[in-house]
Amino acid sequence: MSKQAQAPLGGKKTVLGVSGGIAAYKSIDLARLLALDGAEVQTVLTESAASFVQPLPFEVLTGVTPIQRMFPVEGGGSTGDMPHVSLTDHADLIIIAPATANIIGKFAQGVGDDFLSTLLLSARPPALVAPAMNPRMWASPAVQENVSALRERGHVVMEPAAGRMARAEEGVGRGRMPEPGEILQAARAILVPNPDLSGMKVVVTAGPTRERWDAVRYLSNRSSGKMGFALAGEAARRGADAVLVSGPAVLADPPGVRVVRVESAAEMYEAVKREWTDANALVMAAAVADYRPVDPSARKRKKGDGPLAVELERTTDILAELSGDKGGRILVGFAAETEEVLERAKEKLIRKGMDFIVANRVSGDEDAMGADASRAWIIDESETEALPVLEKGVLAGRILDRLAKMWQNIST
Ligand code: CTP
């Protein structure tokens, strides 16, 4: 079936705000994809965007004249007396792509000095923001604080992509605008509620575990919990009764998810076992410690002069343990590997009796651990699906698409 025939965004009204950056040329493709998806697209170009792209391609692709200035308003169809306010009233979603550091700053701080920033002053969350800027600017505390402020207000700020920048001297780094297809997917996720996991209880684990050695020291790993939190939030959004069992992670509870916070692998095992009894699926995104100190001390240990050996013992392998009486339930695991990623993931899939496994690399440029985006492979008994580098929220959607398909097969 063609995208057009499905028209997933049929009848949805979108505003596409284009700010000034070299990535503005990619917004033409985004406008095309949105229109192909059935959406109405009102483009708004900032003055500096107009130095990078002409309004005509947007008009041809969407059938709507872009708005370029505050006064007088050209085009824009039913914009009424207060065009910026009436546009936000009527829009189902405002997308800013590319979003420069400047427009992100104005949006976060409430500055309205042109049409786009003024329109954002009355934007209801979530607006979808696709940043594009120099990696050093993206990493700057000012931009990061503005991004956090927008996210706290419920807006969706995508992670810029990592890779080579448009200007060679800017080198490689995280700052490129996400691809138009990814932005479209994020727009669909906001605009089209998809309750394909309703009736299902999905347990997700996230984060590292901490294995105490004494009163102040522990063994742990670099996992941030972002993948598991994204999965649990997405599962809830898609109608599942979502439970998140998380090791120590500094992330806020995803909306609609029941969160159980634990510390050690043993606590995670107990919590998962409890939730598993009436669950339909378990997604083990946590980086569970495989070993813990044999003899943890309640006191702080004092150092000696010589070397120190700490004896470790195995923790329970939660997945392997639960796959014993799996029944009709779905088990999903993750494999985080530095080499032979696919081979090792396949071996784990079989050894731990999973229905499918998500493999990530945890070394080099595409190190998934702690990152906001990652490249993954979804592997089951019969096939390996290679995904591009995706923001973890988008990746969560892909993983749950697979889960939903499996659930449909089981429940019909
Ligand atoms: N896992 C688990 N219980 C553990 C350790 C891991 O359920 N005690 C789960 C993880 O959540 C993940 C999968 O098993 O979904 C793979 O974990 P990983 O540690 O990479 O695999 P191991 O089998 O421990 O293999 P290795 O140590 O050889 O990498």
mmCIF file with all atom_site columns, N, CA and C and ligand atoms in Angstrom, residues 205 265 284-290 314-320 332-337 348 351-352 354 357, ligand 1:
data_model
loop_
_atom_site.group_PDB
_atom_site.id
_atom_site.type_symbol
_atom_site.label_atom_id
_atom_site.label_alt_id
_atom_site.label_comp_id
_atom_site.label_asym_id
_atom_site.label_entity_id
_atom_site.label_seq_id
_atom_site.pdbx_PDB_ins_code
_atom_site.Cartn_x
_atom_site.Cartn_y
_atom_site.Cartn_z
_atom_site.occupancy
_atom_site.B_iso_or_equiv
_atom_site.pdbx_formal_charge
_atom_site.auth_seq_id
_atom_site.auth_comp_id
_atom_site.auth_asym_id
_atom_site.auth_atom_id
_atom_site.pdbx_PDB_model_num
ATOM   1   N N   . THR A 1 205 ? 12.462 -3.176  31.568 1.00 0.00 ? 205 THR A N   1
ATOM   2   C CA  . THR A 1 205 ? 13.500 -2.840  32.546 1.00 0.00 ? 205 THR A CA  1
ATOM   3   C C   . THR A 1 205 ? 14.443 -1.820  31.928 1.00 0.00 ? 205 THR A C   1
ATOM   4   N N   . ALA A 1 265 ? 20.845 -6.117  40.971 1.00 0.00 ? 265 ALA A N   1
ATOM   5   C CA  . ALA A 1 265 ? 20.310 -7.147  40.072 1.00 0.00 ? 265 ALA A CA  1
ATOM   6   C C   . ALA A 1 265 ? 19.321 -8.035  40.829 1.00 0.00 ? 265 ALA A C   1
ATOM   7   N N   . MET A 1 284 ? 13.688 -6.572  28.285 1.00 0.00 ? 284 MET A N   1
ATOM   8   C CA  . MET A 1 284 ? 14.826 -6.379  29.201 1.00 0.00 ? 284 MET A CA  1
ATOM   9   C C   . MET A 1 284 ? 15.837 -5.431  28.567 1.00 0.00 ? 284 MET A C   1
ATOM   10  N N   . ALA A 1 285 ? 15.596 -4.135  28.744 1.00 0.00 ? 285 ALA A N   1
ATOM   11  C CA  . ALA A 1 285 ? 16.549 -3.146  28.216 1.00 0.00 ? 285 ALA A CA  1
ATOM   12  C C   . ALA A 1 285 ? 17.621 -2.799  29.245 1.00 0.00 ? 285 ALA A C   1
ATOM   13  N N   . ALA A 1 286 ? 17.448 -3.272  30.481 1.00 0.00 ? 286 ALA A N   1
ATOM   14  C CA  . ALA A 1 286 ? 18.417 -2.941  31.539 1.00 0.00 ? 286 ALA A CA  1
ATOM   15  C C   . ALA A 1 286 ? 19.763 -3.618  31.272 1.00 0.00 ? 286 ALA A C   1
ATOM   16  N N   . ALA A 1 287 ? 20.812 -2.930  31.688 1.00 0.00 ? 287 ALA A N   1
ATOM   17  C CA  . ALA A 1 287 ? 22.151 -3.519  31.657 1.00 0.00 ? 287 ALA A CA  1
ATOM   18  C C   . ALA A 1 287 ? 22.390 -4.096  33.044 1.00 0.00 ? 287 ALA A C   1
ATOM   19  N N   . VAL A 1 288 ? 21.906 -5.321  33.228 1.00 0.00 ? 288 VAL A N   1
ATOM   20  C CA  . VAL A 1 288 ? 21.956 -5.950  34.551 1.00 0.00 ? 288 VAL A CA  1
ATOM   21  C C   . VAL A 1 288 ? 23.381 -6.447  34.809 1.00 0.00 ? 288 VAL A C   1
ATOM   22  N N   . ALA A 1 289 ? 23.869 -6.173  36.000 1.00 0.00 ? 289 ALA A N   1
ATOM   23  C CA  . ALA A 1 289 ? 25.213 -6.656  36.332 1.00 0.00 ? 289 ALA A CA  1
ATOM   24  C C   . ALA A 1 289 ? 25.215 -8.180  36.318 1.00 0.00 ? 289 ALA A C   1
ATOM   25  N N   . ASP A 1 290 ? 26.250 -8.764  35.736 1.00 0.00 ? 290 ASP A N   1
ATOM   26  C CA  . ASP A 1 290 ? 26.362 -10.224 35.717 1.00 0.00 ? 290 ASP A CA  1
ATOM   27  C C   . ASP A 1 290 ? 27.025 -10.746 36.993 1.00 0.00 ? 290 ASP A C   1
ATOM   28  N N   . ARG A 1 314 ? 28.155 -14.714 40.464 1.00 0.00 ? 314 ARG A N   1
ATOM   29  C CA  . ARG A 1 314 ? 27.168 -14.452 39.426 1.00 0.00 ? 314 ARG A CA  1
ATOM   30  C C   . ARG A 1 314 ? 25.852 -13.995 40.030 1.00 0.00 ? 314 ARG A C   1
ATOM   31  N N   . THR A 1 315 ? 25.186 -13.091 39.333 1.00 0.00 ? 315 THR A N   1
ATOM   32  C CA  . THR A 1 315 ? 23.819 -12.722 39.702 1.00 0.00 ? 315 THR A CA  1
ATOM   33  C C   . THR A 1 315 ? 22.890 -13.654 38.926 1.00 0.00 ? 315 THR A C   1
ATOM   34  N N   . THR A 1 316 ? 21.609 -13.609 39.258 1.00 0.00 ? 316 THR A N   1
ATOM   35  C CA  . THR A 1 316 ? 20.651 -14.435 38.500 1.00 0.00 ? 316 THR A CA  1
ATOM   36  C C   . THR A 1 316 ? 20.476 -13.820 37.121 1.00 0.00 ? 316 THR A C   1
ATOM   37  N N   . ASP A 1 317 ? 20.489 -14.642 36.093 1.00 0.00 ? 317 ASP A N   1
ATOM   38  C CA  . ASP A 1 317 ? 20.180 -14.145 34.752 1.00 0.00 ? 317 ASP A CA  1
ATOM   39  C C   . ASP A 1 317 ? 18.658 -14.101 34.626 1.00 0.00 ? 317 ASP A C   1
ATOM   40  N N   . ILE A 1 318 ? 18.123 -12.902 34.675 1.00 0.00 ? 318 ILE A N   1
ATOM   41  C CA  . ILE A 1 318 ? 16.664 -12.740 34.758 1.00 0.00 ? 318 ILE A CA  1
ATOM   42  C C   . ILE A 1 318 ? 15.974 -13.337 33.529 1.00 0.00 ? 318 ILE A C   1
ATOM   43  N N   . LEU A 1 319 ? 16.474 -12.987 32.357 1.00 0.00 ? 319 LEU A N   1
ATOM   44  C CA  . LEU A 1 319 ? 15.850 -13.483 31.120 1.00 0.00 ? 319 LEU A CA  1
ATOM   45  C C   . LEU A 1 319 ? 15.904 -14.998 31.049 1.00 0.00 ? 319 LEU A C   1
ATOM   46  N N   . ALA A 1 320 ? 17.085 -15.552 31.293 1.00 0.00 ? 320 ALA A N   1
ATOM   47  C CA  . ALA A 1 320 ? 17.244 -16.996 31.178 1.00 0.00 ? 320 ALA A CA  1
ATOM   48  C C   . ALA A 1 320 ? 16.321 -17.696 32.172 1.00 0.00 ? 320 ALA A C   1
ATOM   49  N N   . VAL A 1 332 ? 11.737 -10.152 25.206 1.00 0.00 ? 332 VAL A N   1
ATOM   50  C CA  . VAL A 1 332 ? 12.629 -9.384  24.337 1.00 0.00 ? 332 VAL A CA  1
ATOM   51  C C   . VAL A 1 332 ? 13.883 -9.019  25.120 1.00 0.00 ? 332 VAL A C   1
ATOM   52  N N   . GLY A 1 333 ? 15.038 -9.251  24.525 1.00 0.00 ? 333 GLY A N   1
ATOM   53  C CA  . GLY A 1 333 ? 16.286 -8.907  25.205 1.00 0.00 ? 333 GLY A CA  1
ATOM   54  C C   . GLY A 1 333 ? 17.088 -7.909  24.403 1.00 0.00 ? 333 GLY A C   1
ATOM   55  N N   . PHE A 1 334 ? 18.148 -7.432  24.994 1.00 0.00 ? 334 PHE A N   1
ATOM   56  C CA  . PHE A 1 334 ? 19.081 -6.531  24.331 1.00 0.00 ? 334 PHE A CA  1
ATOM   57  C C   . PHE A 1 334 ? 20.466 -7.155  24.383 1.00 0.00 ? 334 PHE A C   1
ATOM   58  N N   . ALA A 1 335 ? 21.264 -6.860  23.390 1.00 0.00 ? 335 ALA A N   1
ATOM   59  C CA  . ALA A 1 335 ? 22.665 -7.281  23.440 1.00 0.00 ? 335 ALA A CA  1
ATOM   60  C C   . ALA A 1 335 ? 23.514 -6.040  23.198 1.00 0.00 ? 335 ALA A C   1
ATOM   61  N N   . ALA A 1 336 ? 24.381 -5.750  24.126 1.00 0.00 ? 336 ALA A N   1
ATOM   62  C CA  . ALA A 1 336 ? 25.286 -4.612  23.989 1.00 0.00 ? 336 ALA A CA  1
ATOM   63  C C   . ALA A 1 336 ? 26.678 -5.185  23.808 1.00 0.00 ? 336 ALA A C   1
ATOM   64  N N   . GLU A 1 337 ? 27.237 -5.009  22.625 1.00 0.00 ? 337 GLU A N   1
ATOM   65  C CA  . GLU A 1 337 ? 28.504 -5.677  22.324 1.00 0.00 ? 337 GLU A CA  1
ATOM   66  C C   . GLU A 1 337 ? 29.520 -4.700  21.743 1.00 0.00 ? 337 GLU A C   1
ATOM   67  N N   . LYS A 1 348 ? 22.808 -15.123 21.945 1.00 0.00 ? 348 LYS A N   1
ATOM   68  C CA  . LYS A 1 348 ? 22.029 -14.819 23.169 1.00 0.00 ? 348 LYS A CA  1
ATOM   69  C C   . LYS A 1 348 ? 20.541 -15.052 22.969 1.00 0.00 ? 348 LYS A C   1
ATOM   70  N N   . ARG A 1 351 ? 20.184 -18.782 23.293 1.00 0.00 ? 351 ARG A N   1
ATOM   71  C CA  . ARG A 1 351 ? 20.550 -19.289 24.629 1.00 0.00 ? 351 ARG A CA  1
ATOM   72  C C   . ARG A 1 351 ? 19.548 -18.858 25.688 1.00 0.00 ? 351 ARG A C   1
ATOM   73  N N   . LYS A 1 352 ? 19.025 -17.600 25.578 1.00 0.00 ? 352 LYS A N   1
ATOM   74  C CA  . LYS A 1 352 ? 18.122 -17.119 26.622 1.00 0.00 ? 352 LYS A CA  1
ATOM   75  C C   . LYS A 1 352 ? 16.645 -17.263 26.244 1.00 0.00 ? 352 LYS A C   1
ATOM   76  N N   . MET A 1 354 ? 14.690 -16.012 23.863 1.00 0.00 ? 354 MET A N   1
ATOM   77  C CA  . MET A 1 354 ? 13.936 -14.778 23.596 1.00 0.00 ? 354 MET A CA  1
ATOM   78  C C   . MET A 1 354 ? 13.159 -14.912 22.294 1.00 0.00 ? 354 MET A C   1
ATOM   79  N N   . ILE A 1 357 ? 15.674 -10.072 19.760 1.00 0.00 ? 357 ILE A N   1
ATOM   80  C CA  . ILE A 1 357 ? 16.704 -9.353  20.510 1.00 0.00 ? 357 ILE A CA  1
ATOM   81  C C   . ILE A 1 357 ? 17.084 -8.087  19.746 1.00 0.00 ? 357 ILE A C   1
HETATM 82  N N1  . CTP B 2 .   ? 20.160 -9.913  31.404 1.00 0.00 ? 1   CTP B N1  1
HETATM 83  C C1  . CTP B 2 .   ? 19.367 -10.458 32.394 1.00 0.00 ? 1   CTP B C1  1
HETATM 84  N N2  . CTP B 2 .   ? 19.899 -10.790 33.598 1.00 0.00 ? 1   CTP B N2  1
HETATM 85  C C2  . CTP B 2 .   ? 21.226 -10.631 33.834 1.00 0.00 ? 1   CTP B C2  1
HETATM 86  C C3  . CTP B 2 .   ? 22.051 -10.125 32.812 1.00 0.00 ? 1   CTP B C3  1
HETATM 87  C C4  . CTP B 2 .   ? 21.503 -9.761  31.609 1.00 0.00 ? 1   CTP B C4  1
HETATM 88  O O1  . CTP B 2 .   ? 18.169 -10.598 32.175 1.00 0.00 ? 1   CTP B O1  1
HETATM 89  N N3  . CTP B 2 .   ? 21.712 -10.982 35.015 1.00 0.00 ? 1   CTP B N3  1
HETATM 90  C C5  . CTP B 2 .   ? 19.569 -9.522  30.124 1.00 0.00 ? 1   CTP B C5  1
HETATM 91  C C6  . CTP B 2 .   ? 19.833 -8.101  29.722 1.00 0.00 ? 1   CTP B C6  1
HETATM 92  O O2  . CTP B 2 .   ? 18.845 -7.232  30.231 1.00 0.00 ? 1   CTP B O2  1
HETATM 93  C C7  . CTP B 2 .   ? 19.783 -8.175  28.203 1.00 0.00 ? 1   CTP B C7  1
HETATM 94  C C8  . CTP B 2 .   ? 20.278 -9.571  27.904 1.00 0.00 ? 1   CTP B C8  1
HETATM 95  O O3  . CTP B 2 .   ? 20.136 -10.292 29.118 1.00 0.00 ? 1   CTP B O3  1
HETATM 96  O O4  . CTP B 2 .   ? 18.469 -8.054  27.716 1.00 0.00 ? 1   CTP B O4  1
HETATM 97  C C9  . CTP B 2 .   ? 21.708 -9.630  27.444 1.00 0.00 ? 1   CTP B C9  1
HETATM 98  O O5  . CTP B 2 .   ? 22.554 -9.207  28.440 1.00 0.00 ? 1   CTP B O5  1
HETATM 99  P P1  . CTP B 2 .   ? 24.148 -9.276  28.378 1.00 0.00 ? 1   CTP B P1  1
HETATM 100 O O6  . CTP B 2 .   ? 24.672 -8.942  29.704 1.00 0.00 ? 1   CTP B O6  1
HETATM 101 O O7  . CTP B 2 .   ? 24.621 -8.485  27.212 1.00 0.00 ? 1   CTP B O7  1
HETATM 102 O O8  . CTP B 2 .   ? 24.361 -10.764 28.020 1.00 0.00 ? 1   CTP B O8  1
HETATM 103 P P2  . CTP B 2 .   ? 25.052 -11.890 28.778 1.00 0.00 ? 1   CTP B P2  1
HETATM 104 O O9  . CTP B 2 .   ? 24.215 -13.076 28.505 1.00 0.00 ? 1   CTP B O9  1
HETATM 105 O O10 . CTP B 2 .   ? 25.274 -11.507 30.176 1.00 0.00 ? 1   CTP B O10 1
HETATM 106 O O11 . CTP B 2 .   ? 26.358 -12.114 27.948 1.00 0.00 ? 1   CTP B O11 1
HETATM 107 P P3  . CTP B 2 .   ? 27.865 -11.577 28.091 1.00 0.00 ? 1   CTP B P3  1
HETATM 108 O O12 . CTP B 2 .   ? 28.117 -11.268 29.512 1.00 0.00 ? 1   CTP B O12 1
HETATM 109 O O13 . CTP B 2 .   ? 28.619 -12.684 27.550 1.00 0.00 ? 1   CTP B O13 1
HETATM 110 O O14 . CTP B 2 .   ? 27.891 -10.355 27.211 1.00 0.00 ? 1   CTP B O14 1
#
